Amino acid sequence: MTGLDGTHAAASVVALHCSLGSGRQWTKLAAALGATPFMTPDISGYGVAACGRDWPRTLDGEIARLEPWLAKASGPIHLVGHSYGGAIAFRLATTSPYTRRIRSLTLIEPVLPTLLRDVPADARLYDRFARIAQIVSQDIFDGAVLEAVEAFTAFWAGSGPREQFSPSGRLRMIEQADKLPYDFNAALDLDGVAATARALRVPTLVMSGGLSPYVTQRIVAKLAALIDGAELRHLPAAGHMLPVTHADRVNPEILRHIWRAEELAKLELAADAGPADTAPATVQPAGSAQPHLVFRRGFN
């Protein structure tokens, strides 16, 4: 995307948090980005958006609630999403009015369980996720909110140690747990993830932690195989909350990915504005696989 004077347009970074979280989880990423325009909206039901009970039941509904924030980004968008925020980011980058403005996409353990539903080898993982969704939702409907939060946090701890929350942090989760059934419903409602991922032509980085629930590790691995030119990063010693607990490892990768996407956009702009004898076929549009710019590797 170019500015009104034909120059390379400045881009904004938009980061979407996990369930029971808030935009504050991206504090360290904000510091790493420096002066880059950065927005960390609270997803409906959380943070400053916790008021009310008329919450969306679909990812499209979540995007509609984010519209006032997204409208503030006047140029291209580098989109980052973690967990449930990753599911929203995937939908936003693939099937929304903002699709053409996404310059890069970073998905950190996005909750896209239906990607596993139709493959027999992965169906057990989908079933496990659907069961925990039912358990947590039923506990909340029965008024057993503390039990719901315990089941939710135990599931996301994966094979790692249980996270220790402060009394105020646990109270905040209990107060906002009523939104969880809506988040589960929205994630389980999304169809056609595999086909949509295959069609994605945005520079994409996917990340996972080795101590996370295997369901999200598998989702990340499958997305990396489906999305053209996707970069995969895996932190064996990290859990599901890796953008918070391992920000020192995660944030540099996000910044590097954004930089590469910016370089691709500049190449595209240069090709459009280049002399007639320059062969444009040698420059691929942003989002296409370029062997010299795309790397697939994990953390050691």
PDB file of C-alpha atoms in Angstrom:
ATOM      1  CA  MET A   1       0.000   0.000   0.000  1.00  0.00           C
ATOM      2  CA  THR A   2       1.297   3.484  -0.857  1.00  0.00           C
ATOM      3  CA  GLY A   3       0.690   6.925   0.501  1.00  0.00           C
ATOM      4  CA  LEU A   4      -1.068   9.727  -1.351  1.00  0.00           C
ATOM      5  CA  ASP A   5       2.274  10.897  -2.762  1.00  0.00           C
ATOM      6  CA  GLY A   6       3.167   7.416  -4.041  1.00  0.00           C
ATOM      7  CA  THR A   7       5.606   6.702  -1.208  1.00  0.00           C
ATOM      8  CA  HIS A   8       5.744   3.658   1.058  1.00  0.00           C
ATOM      9  CA  ALA A   9       2.849   4.081   3.502  1.00  0.00           C
ATOM     10  CA  ALA A  10       3.488   3.889   7.235  1.00  0.00           C
ATOM     11  CA  ALA A  11       1.978   0.820   8.881  1.00  0.00           C
ATOM     12  CA  SER A  12       0.435   0.244  12.282  1.00  0.00           C
ATOM     13  CA  VAL A  13       0.794  -2.823  14.489  1.00  0.00           C
ATOM     14  CA  VAL A  14      -2.391  -4.246  16.039  1.00  0.00           C
ATOM     15  CA  ALA A  15      -2.079  -6.974  18.700  1.00  0.00           C
ATOM     16  CA  LEU A  16      -4.979  -9.065  20.029  1.00  0.00           C
ATOM     17  CA  HIS A  17      -4.759 -10.800  23.400  1.00  0.00           C
ATOM     18  CA  CYS A  18      -5.938 -14.151  24.769  1.00  0.00           C
ATOM     19  CA  SER A  19      -9.138 -15.016  26.637  1.00  0.00           C
ATOM     20  CA  LEU A  20      -9.222 -13.769  30.247  1.00  0.00           C
ATOM     21  CA  GLY A  21      -6.466 -11.310  29.284  1.00  0.00           C
ATOM     22  CA  SER A  22      -6.325  -7.720  28.096  1.00  0.00           C
ATOM     23  CA  GLY A  23      -4.296  -5.487  25.842  1.00  0.00           C
ATOM     24  CA  ARG A  24      -1.880  -4.994  28.720  1.00  0.00           C
ATOM     25  CA  GLN A  25      -0.267  -8.343  27.920  1.00  0.00           C
ATOM     26  CA  TRP A  26       1.588  -6.588  25.067  1.00  0.00           C
ATOM     27  CA  THR A  27       3.429  -4.049  27.243  1.00  0.00           C
ATOM     28  CA  LYS A  28       6.875  -5.427  26.398  1.00  0.00           C
ATOM     29  CA  LEU A  29       6.083  -5.617  22.706  1.00  0.00           C
ATOM     30  CA  ALA A  30       5.006  -1.979  22.807  1.00  0.00           C
ATOM     31  CA  ALA A  31       8.388  -1.037  24.301  1.00  0.00           C
ATOM     32  CA  ALA A  32      10.212  -3.073  21.655  1.00  0.00           C
ATOM     33  CA  LEU A  33       8.310  -1.354  18.835  1.00  0.00           C
ATOM     34  CA  GLY A  34       9.314   2.096  20.053  1.00  0.00           C
ATOM     35  CA  ALA A  35       7.654   4.848  18.019  1.00  0.00           C
ATOM     36  CA  THR A  36       5.803   2.469  15.672  1.00  0.00           C
ATOM     37  CA  PRO A  37       2.022   3.075  15.848  1.00  0.00           C
ATOM     38  CA  PHE A  38       0.750   0.285  18.083  1.00  0.00           C
ATOM     39  CA  MET A  39      -2.781  -0.616  19.176  1.00  0.00           C
ATOM     40  CA  THR A  40      -3.728  -3.266  21.733  1.00  0.00           C
ATOM     41  CA  PRO A  41      -7.528  -3.213  21.952  1.00  0.00           C
ATOM     42  CA  ASP A  42      -9.338  -5.164  24.631  1.00  0.00           C
ATOM     43  CA  ILE A  43     -11.450  -7.943  23.111  1.00  0.00           C
ATOM     44  CA  SER A  44     -15.121  -7.855  24.099  1.00  0.00           C
ATOM     45  CA  GLY A  45     -15.681  -9.107  27.630  1.00  0.00           C
ATOM     46  CA  TYR A  46     -12.200  -8.240  28.868  1.00  0.00           C
ATOM     47  CA  GLY A  47     -10.327  -5.222  30.195  1.00  0.00           C
ATOM     48  CA  VAL A  48     -12.155  -1.978  29.511  1.00  0.00           C
ATOM     49  CA  ALA A  49     -14.522  -3.900  27.195  1.00  0.00           C
ATOM     50  CA  ALA A  50     -15.788  -6.115  30.040  1.00  0.00           C
ATOM     51  CA  CYS A  51     -19.021  -4.187  30.617  1.00  0.00           C
ATOM     52  CA  GLY A  52     -22.337  -5.591  29.471  1.00  0.00           C
ATOM     53  CA  ARG A  53     -23.375  -9.120  28.566  1.00  0.00           C
ATOM     54  CA  ASP A  54     -24.369  -8.787  24.907  1.00  0.00           C
ATOM     55  CA  TRP A  55     -21.230 -10.473  23.628  1.00  0.00           C
ATOM     56  CA  PRO A  56     -20.583 -11.822  20.128  1.00  0.00           C
ATOM     57  CA  ARG A  57     -20.842 -15.544  19.477  1.00  0.00           C
ATOM     58  CA  THR A  58     -18.734 -15.541  16.307  1.00  0.00           C
ATOM     59  CA  LEU A  59     -15.334 -14.271  15.246  1.00  0.00           C
ATOM     60  CA  ASP A  60     -17.024 -11.934  12.772  1.00  0.00           C
ATOM     61  CA  GLY A  61     -18.944 -10.474  15.686  1.00  0.00           C
ATOM     62  CA  GLU A  62     -15.678  -9.942  17.558  1.00  0.00           C
ATOM     63  CA  ILE A  63     -14.239  -8.113  14.550  1.00  0.00           C
ATOM     64  CA  ALA A  64     -17.293  -5.870  14.412  1.00  0.00           C
ATOM     65  CA  ARG A  65     -16.732  -4.934  18.071  1.00  0.00           C
ATOM     66  CA  LEU A  66     -13.119  -4.038  17.261  1.00  0.00           C
ATOM     67  CA  GLU A  67     -14.133  -1.746  14.411  1.00  0.00           C
ATOM     68  CA  PRO A  68     -13.668   1.529  16.379  1.00  0.00           C
ATOM     69  CA  TRP A  69     -10.077   0.512  17.117  1.00  0.00           C
ATOM     70  CA  LEU A  70      -9.301  -0.785  13.661  1.00  0.00           C
ATOM     71  CA  ALA A  71     -10.640   2.404  12.099  1.00  0.00           C
ATOM     72  CA  LYS A  72      -7.861   4.317  13.847  1.00  0.00           C
ATOM     73  CA  ALA A  73      -5.244   2.496  11.759  1.00  0.00           C
ATOM     74  CA  SER A  74      -5.199   4.626   8.609  1.00  0.00           C
ATOM     75  CA  GLY A  75      -2.616   2.605   6.649  1.00  0.00           C
ATOM     76  CA  PRO A  76      -1.453  -0.999   6.344  1.00  0.00           C
ATOM     77  CA  ILE A  77      -1.656  -3.249   9.399  1.00  0.00           C
ATOM     78  CA  HIS A  78       0.810  -5.720  10.883  1.00  0.00           C
ATOM     79  CA  LEU A  79      -1.524  -8.029  12.774  1.00  0.00           C
ATOM     80  CA  VAL A  80      -0.474 -10.054  15.839  1.00  0.00           C
ATOM     81  CA  GLY A  81      -2.779 -12.447  17.675  1.00  0.00           C
ATOM     82  CA  HIS A  82      -2.374 -14.823  20.608  1.00  0.00           C
ATOM     83  CA  SER A  83      -4.692 -17.719  21.486  1.00  0.00           C
ATOM     84  CA  TYR A  84      -8.314 -16.525  21.082  1.00  0.00           C
ATOM     85  CA  GLY A  85      -6.904 -13.244  19.778  1.00  0.00           C
ATOM     86  CA  GLY A  86      -5.034 -15.355  17.227  1.00  0.00           C
ATOM     87  CA  ALA A  87      -8.300 -16.865  16.007  1.00  0.00           C
ATOM     88  CA  ILE A  88      -9.751 -13.371  15.584  1.00  0.00           C
ATOM     89  CA  ALA A  89      -6.576 -12.245  13.807  1.00  0.00           C
ATOM     90  CA  PHE A  90      -6.773 -15.203  11.399  1.00  0.00           C
ATOM     91  CA  ARG A  91     -10.362 -14.337  10.530  1.00  0.00           C
ATOM     92  CA  LEU A  92      -9.518 -10.653  10.241  1.00  0.00           C
ATOM     93  CA  ALA A  93      -6.649 -11.365   7.845  1.00  0.00           C
ATOM     94  CA  THR A  94      -8.600 -13.763   5.650  1.00  0.00           C
ATOM     95  CA  THR A  95     -12.295 -12.890   5.565  1.00  0.00           C
ATOM     96  CA  SER A  96     -13.017  -9.300   6.533  1.00  0.00           C
ATOM     97  CA  PRO A  97     -13.093  -5.824   4.985  1.00  0.00           C
ATOM     98  CA  TYR A  98      -9.551  -5.357   6.337  1.00  0.00           C
ATOM     99  CA  THR A  99      -8.002  -8.282   4.444  1.00  0.00           C
ATOM    100  CA  ARG A 100      -6.340  -6.147   1.764  1.00  0.00           C
ATOM    101  CA  ARG A 101      -4.720  -3.931   4.402  1.00  0.00           C
ATOM    102  CA  ILE A 102      -2.919  -6.690   6.294  1.00  0.00           C
ATOM    103  CA  ARG A 103       0.804  -6.404   5.545  1.00  0.00           C
ATOM    104  CA  SER A 104       1.897  -9.234   7.864  1.00  0.00           C
ATOM    105  CA  LEU A 105       0.301 -11.750  10.194  1.00  0.00           C
ATOM    106  CA  THR A 106       1.731 -13.264  13.388  1.00  0.00           C
ATOM    107  CA  LEU A 107      -0.261 -16.079  14.997  1.00  0.00           C
ATOM    108  CA  ILE A 108       0.844 -17.319  18.418  1.00  0.00           C
ATOM    109  CA  GLU A 109      -0.996 -20.563  19.221  1.00  0.00           C
ATOM    110  CA  PRO A 110      -4.267 -19.428  17.619  1.00  0.00           C
ATOM    111  CA  VAL A 111      -7.358 -21.248  18.843  1.00  0.00           C
ATOM    112  CA  LEU A 112      -8.578 -22.752  15.560  1.00  0.00           C
ATOM    113  CA  PRO A 113      -9.698 -26.238  16.700  1.00  0.00           C
ATOM    114  CA  THR A 114     -11.904 -26.979  13.683  1.00  0.00           C
ATOM    115  CA  LEU A 115      -8.716 -27.288  11.625  1.00  0.00           C
ATOM    116  CA  LEU A 116      -8.308 -30.656  13.395  1.00  0.00           C
ATOM    117  CA  ARG A 117     -11.871 -31.868  13.171  1.00  0.00           C
ATOM    118  CA  ASP A 118     -11.931 -33.579   9.775  1.00  0.00           C
ATOM    119  CA  VAL A 119      -8.645 -35.480   9.933  1.00  0.00           C
ATOM    120  CA  PRO A 120      -8.931 -38.820  11.808  1.00  0.00           C
ATOM    121  CA  ALA A 121      -5.418 -38.562  13.245  1.00  0.00           C
ATOM    122  CA  ASP A 122      -6.236 -35.160  14.773  1.00  0.00           C
ATOM    123  CA  ALA A 123      -9.894 -35.724  15.646  1.00  0.00           C
ATOM    124  CA  ARG A 124      -9.072 -36.798  19.209  1.00  0.00           C
ATOM    125  CA  LEU A 125      -7.445 -33.412  19.796  1.00  0.00           C
ATOM    126  CA  TYR A 126     -10.534 -31.638  18.522  1.00  0.00           C
ATOM    127  CA  ASP A 127     -12.706 -33.840  20.765  1.00  0.00           C
ATOM    128  CA  ARG A 128     -10.558 -33.003  23.784  1.00  0.00           C
ATOM    129  CA  PHE A 129     -10.865 -29.298  23.101  1.00  0.00           C
ATOM    130  CA  ALA A 130     -14.636 -29.610  22.627  1.00  0.00           C
ATOM    131  CA  ARG A 131     -14.880 -31.465  25.952  1.00  0.00           C
ATOM    132  CA  ILE A 132     -13.013 -28.795  27.896  1.00  0.00           C
ATOM    133  CA  ALA A 133     -15.210 -26.174  26.239  1.00  0.00           C
ATOM    134  CA  GLN A 134     -18.291 -28.057  27.428  1.00  0.00           C
ATOM    135  CA  ILE A 135     -16.935 -28.503  30.963  1.00  0.00           C
ATOM    136  CA  VAL A 136     -15.987 -24.848  31.394  1.00  0.00           C
ATOM    137  CA  SER A 137     -19.214 -23.575  29.846  1.00  0.00           C
ATOM    138  CA  GLN A 138     -21.408 -25.879  31.930  1.00  0.00           C
ATOM    139  CA  ASP A 139     -19.634 -24.863  35.142  1.00  0.00           C
ATOM    140  CA  ILE A 140     -20.272 -21.207  34.328  1.00  0.00           C
ATOM    141  CA  PHE A 141     -23.932 -21.836  33.478  1.00  0.00           C
ATOM    142  CA  ASP A 142     -24.260 -23.702  36.804  1.00  0.00           C
ATOM    143  CA  GLY A 143     -22.713 -20.798  38.710  1.00  0.00           C
ATOM    144  CA  ALA A 144     -19.526 -22.729  39.517  1.00  0.00           C
ATOM    145  CA  VAL A 145     -17.286 -19.965  38.185  1.00  0.00           C
ATOM    146  CA  LEU A 146     -14.265 -20.802  40.341  1.00  0.00           C
ATOM    147  CA  GLU A 147     -14.347 -24.395  39.103  1.00  0.00           C
ATOM    148  CA  ALA A 148     -14.623 -23.145  35.514  1.00  0.00           C
ATOM    149  CA  VAL A 149     -11.552 -20.947  35.898  1.00  0.00           C
ATOM    150  CA  GLU A 150      -9.620 -23.816  37.485  1.00  0.00           C
ATOM    151  CA  ALA A 151     -10.502 -26.172  34.623  1.00  0.00           C
ATOM    152  CA  PHE A 152      -9.678 -23.513  32.030  1.00  0.00           C
ATOM    153  CA  THR A 153      -6.272 -22.611  33.455  1.00  0.00           C
ATOM    154  CA  ALA A 154      -5.387 -26.280  34.073  1.00  0.00           C
ATOM    155  CA  PHE A 155      -6.066 -27.113  30.421  1.00  0.00           C
ATOM    156  CA  TRP A 156      -3.959 -24.253  29.085  1.00  0.00           C
ATOM    157  CA  ALA A 157      -1.088 -25.126  31.425  1.00  0.00           C
ATOM    158  CA  GLY A 158      -0.507 -28.121  29.168  1.00  0.00           C
ATOM    159  CA  SER A 159       2.443 -30.180  30.335  1.00  0.00           C
ATOM    160  CA  GLY A 160       4.053 -27.228  32.116  1.00  0.00           C
ATOM    161  CA  PRO A 161       3.686 -26.107  35.734  1.00  0.00           C
ATOM    162  CA  ARG A 162       0.447 -24.460  36.795  1.00  0.00           C
ATOM    163  CA  GLU A 163       0.701 -20.693  36.594  1.00  0.00           C
ATOM    164  CA  GLN A 164       0.516 -18.935  39.940  1.00  0.00           C
ATOM    165  CA  PHE A 165      -1.873 -15.986  39.834  1.00  0.00           C
ATOM    166  CA  SER A 166      -2.025 -13.135  42.307  1.00  0.00           C
ATOM    167  CA  PRO A 167      -5.256 -12.790  44.316  1.00  0.00           C
ATOM    168  CA  SER A 168      -6.221  -9.752  42.251  1.00  0.00           C
ATOM    169  CA  GLY A 169      -5.423 -11.574  39.023  1.00  0.00           C
ATOM    170  CA  ARG A 170      -7.530 -14.574  39.986  1.00  0.00           C
ATOM    171  CA  LEU A 171     -10.394 -12.296  41.045  1.00  0.00           C
ATOM    172  CA  ARG A 172     -10.259 -10.546  37.667  1.00  0.00           C
ATOM    173  CA  MET A 173     -10.467 -13.894  35.862  1.00  0.00           C
ATOM    174  CA  ILE A 174     -13.449 -14.951  37.963  1.00  0.00           C
ATOM    175  CA  GLU A 175     -15.193 -11.647  37.248  1.00  0.00           C
ATOM    176  CA  GLN A 176     -14.677 -12.023  33.483  1.00  0.00           C
ATOM    177  CA  ALA A 177     -15.150 -15.789  33.141  1.00  0.00           C
ATOM    178  CA  ASP A 178     -18.732 -15.379  31.916  1.00  0.00           C
ATOM    179  CA  LYS A 179     -17.296 -14.516  28.492  1.00  0.00           C
ATOM    180  CA  LEU A 180     -15.499 -17.866  28.090  1.00  0.00           C
ATOM    181  CA  PRO A 181     -18.483 -19.829  26.677  1.00  0.00           C
ATOM    182  CA  TYR A 182     -18.822 -17.190  23.962  1.00  0.00           C
ATOM    183  CA  ASP A 183     -15.123 -17.492  23.083  1.00  0.00           C
ATOM    184  CA  PHE A 184     -15.382 -21.271  22.861  1.00  0.00           C
ATOM    185  CA  ASN A 185     -18.515 -21.005  20.738  1.00  0.00           C
ATOM    186  CA  ALA A 186     -16.851 -18.594  18.309  1.00  0.00           C
ATOM    187  CA  ALA A 187     -13.750 -20.778  17.929  1.00  0.00           C
ATOM    188  CA  LEU A 188     -15.792 -23.948  17.418  1.00  0.00           C
ATOM    189  CA  ASP A 189     -18.107 -22.200  14.956  1.00  0.00           C
ATOM    190  CA  LEU A 190     -15.434 -21.436  12.341  1.00  0.00           C
ATOM    191  CA  ASP A 191     -15.438 -23.731   9.305  1.00  0.00           C
ATOM    192  CA  GLY A 192     -13.125 -23.999   6.312  1.00  0.00           C
ATOM    193  CA  VAL A 193      -9.922 -23.124   8.160  1.00  0.00           C
ATOM    194  CA  ALA A 194      -7.708 -25.357   6.018  1.00  0.00           C
ATOM    195  CA  ALA A 195      -8.950 -23.986   2.696  1.00  0.00           C
ATOM    196  CA  THR A 196      -8.712 -20.423   3.981  1.00  0.00           C
ATOM    197  CA  ALA A 197      -5.161 -21.007   5.210  1.00  0.00           C
ATOM    198  CA  ARG A 198      -4.117 -22.412   1.813  1.00  0.00           C
ATOM    199  CA  ALA A 199      -5.429 -19.288   0.109  1.00  0.00           C
ATOM    200  CA  LEU A 200      -3.655 -16.866   2.457  1.00  0.00           C
ATOM    201  CA  ARG A 201      -1.044 -14.748   0.670  1.00  0.00           C
ATOM    202  CA  VAL A 202       0.155 -12.554   3.528  1.00  0.00           C
ATOM    203  CA  PRO A 203       3.646 -12.975   5.081  1.00  0.00           C
ATOM    204  CA  THR A 204       2.809 -15.148   8.079  1.00  0.00           C
ATOM    205  CA  LEU A 205       4.703 -16.148  11.216  1.00  0.00           C
ATOM    206  CA  VAL A 206       3.291 -18.918  13.418  1.00  0.00           C
ATOM    207  CA  MET A 207       4.643 -19.669  16.893  1.00  0.00           C
ATOM    208  CA  SER A 208       4.127 -22.343  19.542  1.00  0.00           C
ATOM    209  CA  GLY A 209       5.493 -23.560  22.870  1.00  0.00           C
ATOM    210  CA  GLY A 210       6.612 -27.089  23.647  1.00  0.00           C
ATOM    211  CA  LEU A 211       4.825 -27.173  27.027  1.00  0.00           C
ATOM    212  CA  SER A 212       1.507 -25.959  25.613  1.00  0.00           C
ATOM    213  CA  PRO A 213      -1.516 -28.224  25.136  1.00  0.00           C
ATOM    214  CA  TYR A 214      -0.763 -30.409  22.148  1.00  0.00           C
ATOM    215  CA  VAL A 215      -3.944 -29.239  20.440  1.00  0.00           C
ATOM    216  CA  THR A 216      -2.489 -25.769  19.826  1.00  0.00           C
ATOM    217  CA  GLN A 217       0.938 -27.122  18.945  1.00  0.00           C
ATOM    218  CA  ARG A 218      -0.730 -29.261  16.288  1.00  0.00           C
ATOM    219  CA  ILE A 219      -2.785 -26.326  14.994  1.00  0.00           C
ATOM    220  CA  VAL A 220       0.397 -24.282  14.568  1.00  0.00           C
ATOM    221  CA  ALA A 221       2.204 -27.110  12.788  1.00  0.00           C
ATOM    222  CA  LYS A 222      -0.672 -27.588  10.366  1.00  0.00           C
ATOM    223  CA  LEU A 223      -0.968 -23.865   9.650  1.00  0.00           C
ATOM    224  CA  ALA A 224       2.759 -23.725   8.909  1.00  0.00           C
ATOM    225  CA  ALA A 225       2.317 -26.480   6.335  1.00  0.00           C
ATOM    226  CA  LEU A 226      -0.810 -24.970   4.783  1.00  0.00           C
ATOM    227  CA  ILE A 227       0.077 -21.273   4.506  1.00  0.00           C
ATOM    228  CA  ASP A 228       2.269 -20.401   1.550  1.00  0.00           C
ATOM    229  CA  GLY A 229       5.742 -19.360   2.749  1.00  0.00           C
ATOM    230  CA  ALA A 230       4.799 -19.398   6.447  1.00  0.00           C
ATOM    231  CA  GLU A 231       7.610 -19.120   8.986  1.00  0.00           C
ATOM    232  CA  LEU A 232       7.487 -21.455  11.981  1.00  0.00           C
ATOM    233  CA  ARG A 233       9.012 -20.775  15.386  1.00  0.00           C
ATOM    234  CA  HIS A 234       8.808 -23.274  18.232  1.00  0.00           C
ATOM    235  CA  LEU A 235      10.036 -22.699  21.788  1.00  0.00           C
ATOM    236  CA  PRO A 236      10.402 -26.124  23.449  1.00  0.00           C
ATOM    237  CA  ALA A 237      10.590 -24.735  27.007  1.00  0.00           C
ATOM    238  CA  ALA A 238       7.659 -22.303  26.688  1.00  0.00           C
ATOM    239  CA  GLY A 239       3.979 -22.777  27.442  1.00  0.00           C
ATOM    240  CA  HIS A 240       0.805 -21.293  26.003  1.00  0.00           C
ATOM    241  CA  MET A 241       1.494 -17.860  27.493  1.00  0.00           C
ATOM    242  CA  LEU A 242       4.809 -17.565  25.629  1.00  0.00           C
ATOM    243  CA  PRO A 243       4.264 -13.956  24.443  1.00  0.00           C
ATOM    244  CA  VAL A 244       4.254 -12.986  28.131  1.00  0.00           C
ATOM    245  CA  THR A 245       6.581 -15.510  29.789  1.00  0.00           C
ATOM    246  CA  HIS A 246       9.102 -15.569  26.912  1.00  0.00           C
ATOM    247  CA  ALA A 247       8.698 -12.070  25.551  1.00  0.00           C
ATOM    248  CA  ASP A 248      12.475 -11.742  25.254  1.00  0.00           C
ATOM    249  CA  ARG A 249      12.438 -14.562  22.678  1.00  0.00           C
ATOM    250  CA  VAL A 250       9.076 -13.903  21.045  1.00  0.00           C
ATOM    251  CA  ASN A 251       9.207 -10.135  20.498  1.00  0.00           C
ATOM    252  CA  PRO A 252      12.443 -10.085  18.451  1.00  0.00           C
ATOM    253  CA  GLU A 253      10.891 -12.664  16.124  1.00  0.00           C
ATOM    254  CA  ILE A 254       7.765 -10.539  15.713  1.00  0.00           C
ATOM    255  CA  LEU A 255       9.852  -7.460  14.960  1.00  0.00           C
ATOM    256  CA  ARG A 256      12.014  -9.382  12.480  1.00  0.00           C
ATOM    257  CA  HIS A 257       8.906 -10.705  10.741  1.00  0.00           C
ATOM    258  CA  ILE A 258       7.419  -7.220  10.492  1.00  0.00           C
ATOM    259  CA  TRP A 259      10.695  -5.895   9.080  1.00  0.00           C
ATOM    260  CA  ARG A 260      10.756  -8.613   6.413  1.00  0.00           C
ATOM    261  CA  ALA A 261       7.165  -7.822   5.431  1.00  0.00           C
ATOM    262  CA  GLU A 262       8.085  -4.155   5.138  1.00  0.00           C
ATOM    263  CA  GLU A 263      11.005  -5.062   2.892  1.00  0.00           C
ATOM    264  CA  LEU A 264       8.708  -7.133   0.688  1.00  0.00           C
ATOM    265  CA  ALA A 265       6.282  -4.214   0.443  1.00  0.00           C
ATOM    266  CA  LYS A 266       9.142  -1.925  -0.606  1.00  0.00           C
ATOM    267  CA  LEU A 267      10.178  -4.398  -3.296  1.00  0.00           C
ATOM    268  CA  GLU A 268       6.624  -4.462  -4.576  1.00  0.00           C
ATOM    269  CA  LEU A 269       6.495  -0.652  -4.648  1.00  0.00           C
ATOM    270  CA  ALA A 270       9.857  -0.484  -6.430  1.00  0.00           C
ATOM    271  CA  ALA A 271       8.646  -2.977  -9.036  1.00  0.00           C
ATOM    272  CA  ASP A 272       5.513  -0.930  -9.669  1.00  0.00           C
ATOM    273  CA  ALA A 273       7.515   2.284 -10.062  1.00  0.00           C
ATOM    274  CA  GLY A 274      10.602   0.798 -11.797  1.00  0.00           C
ATOM    275  CA  PRO A 275      11.824   1.479 -15.349  1.00  0.00           C
ATOM    276  CA  ALA A 276      10.253  -0.339 -18.267  1.00  0.00           C
ATOM    277  CA  ASP A 277      13.316  -2.536 -18.845  1.00  0.00           C
ATOM    278  CA  THR A 278      13.158  -3.929 -15.300  1.00  0.00           C
ATOM    279  CA  ALA A 279      11.719  -7.432 -15.291  1.00  0.00           C
ATOM    280  CA  PRO A 280       8.784  -7.261 -12.842  1.00  0.00           C
ATOM    281  CA  ALA A 281       8.390 -11.034 -12.851  1.00  0.00           C
ATOM    282  CA  THR A 282      11.469 -11.315 -10.633  1.00  0.00           C
ATOM    283  CA  VAL A 283       9.719  -9.461  -7.813  1.00  0.00           C
ATOM    284  CA  GLN A 284       6.902 -11.272  -6.063  1.00  0.00           C
ATOM    285  CA  PRO A 285       4.028  -9.411  -4.373  1.00  0.00           C
ATOM    286  CA  ALA A 286       4.001  -9.249  -0.592  1.00  0.00           C
ATOM    287  CA  GLY A 287       2.797 -12.538   0.771  1.00  0.00           C
ATOM    288  CA  SER A 288       4.267 -14.790  -1.905  1.00  0.00           C
ATOM    289  CA  ALA A 289       6.985 -17.254  -0.990  1.00  0.00           C
ATOM    290  CA  GLN A 290      10.445 -15.846  -1.682  1.00  0.00           C
ATOM    291  CA  PRO A 291      13.203 -18.371  -0.930  1.00  0.00           C
ATOM    292  CA  HIS A 292      15.750 -15.692  -0.028  1.00  0.00           C
ATOM    293  CA  LEU A 293      13.426 -13.989   2.455  1.00  0.00           C
ATOM    294  CA  VAL A 294      11.471 -16.866   3.963  1.00  0.00           C
ATOM    295  CA  PHE A 295      12.980 -19.114   6.600  1.00  0.00           C
ATOM    296  CA  ARG A 296      11.530 -22.164   8.308  1.00  0.00           C
ATOM    297  CA  ARG A 297      13.243 -23.006  11.555  1.00  0.00           C
ATOM    298  CA  GLY A 298      12.545 -23.613  15.204  1.00  0.00           C
ATOM    299  CA  PHE A 299      14.260 -22.534  18.358  1.00  0.00           C
ATOM    300  CA  ASN A 300      16.929 -24.804  19.737  1.00  0.00           C
TER     301      ASN A 300
END
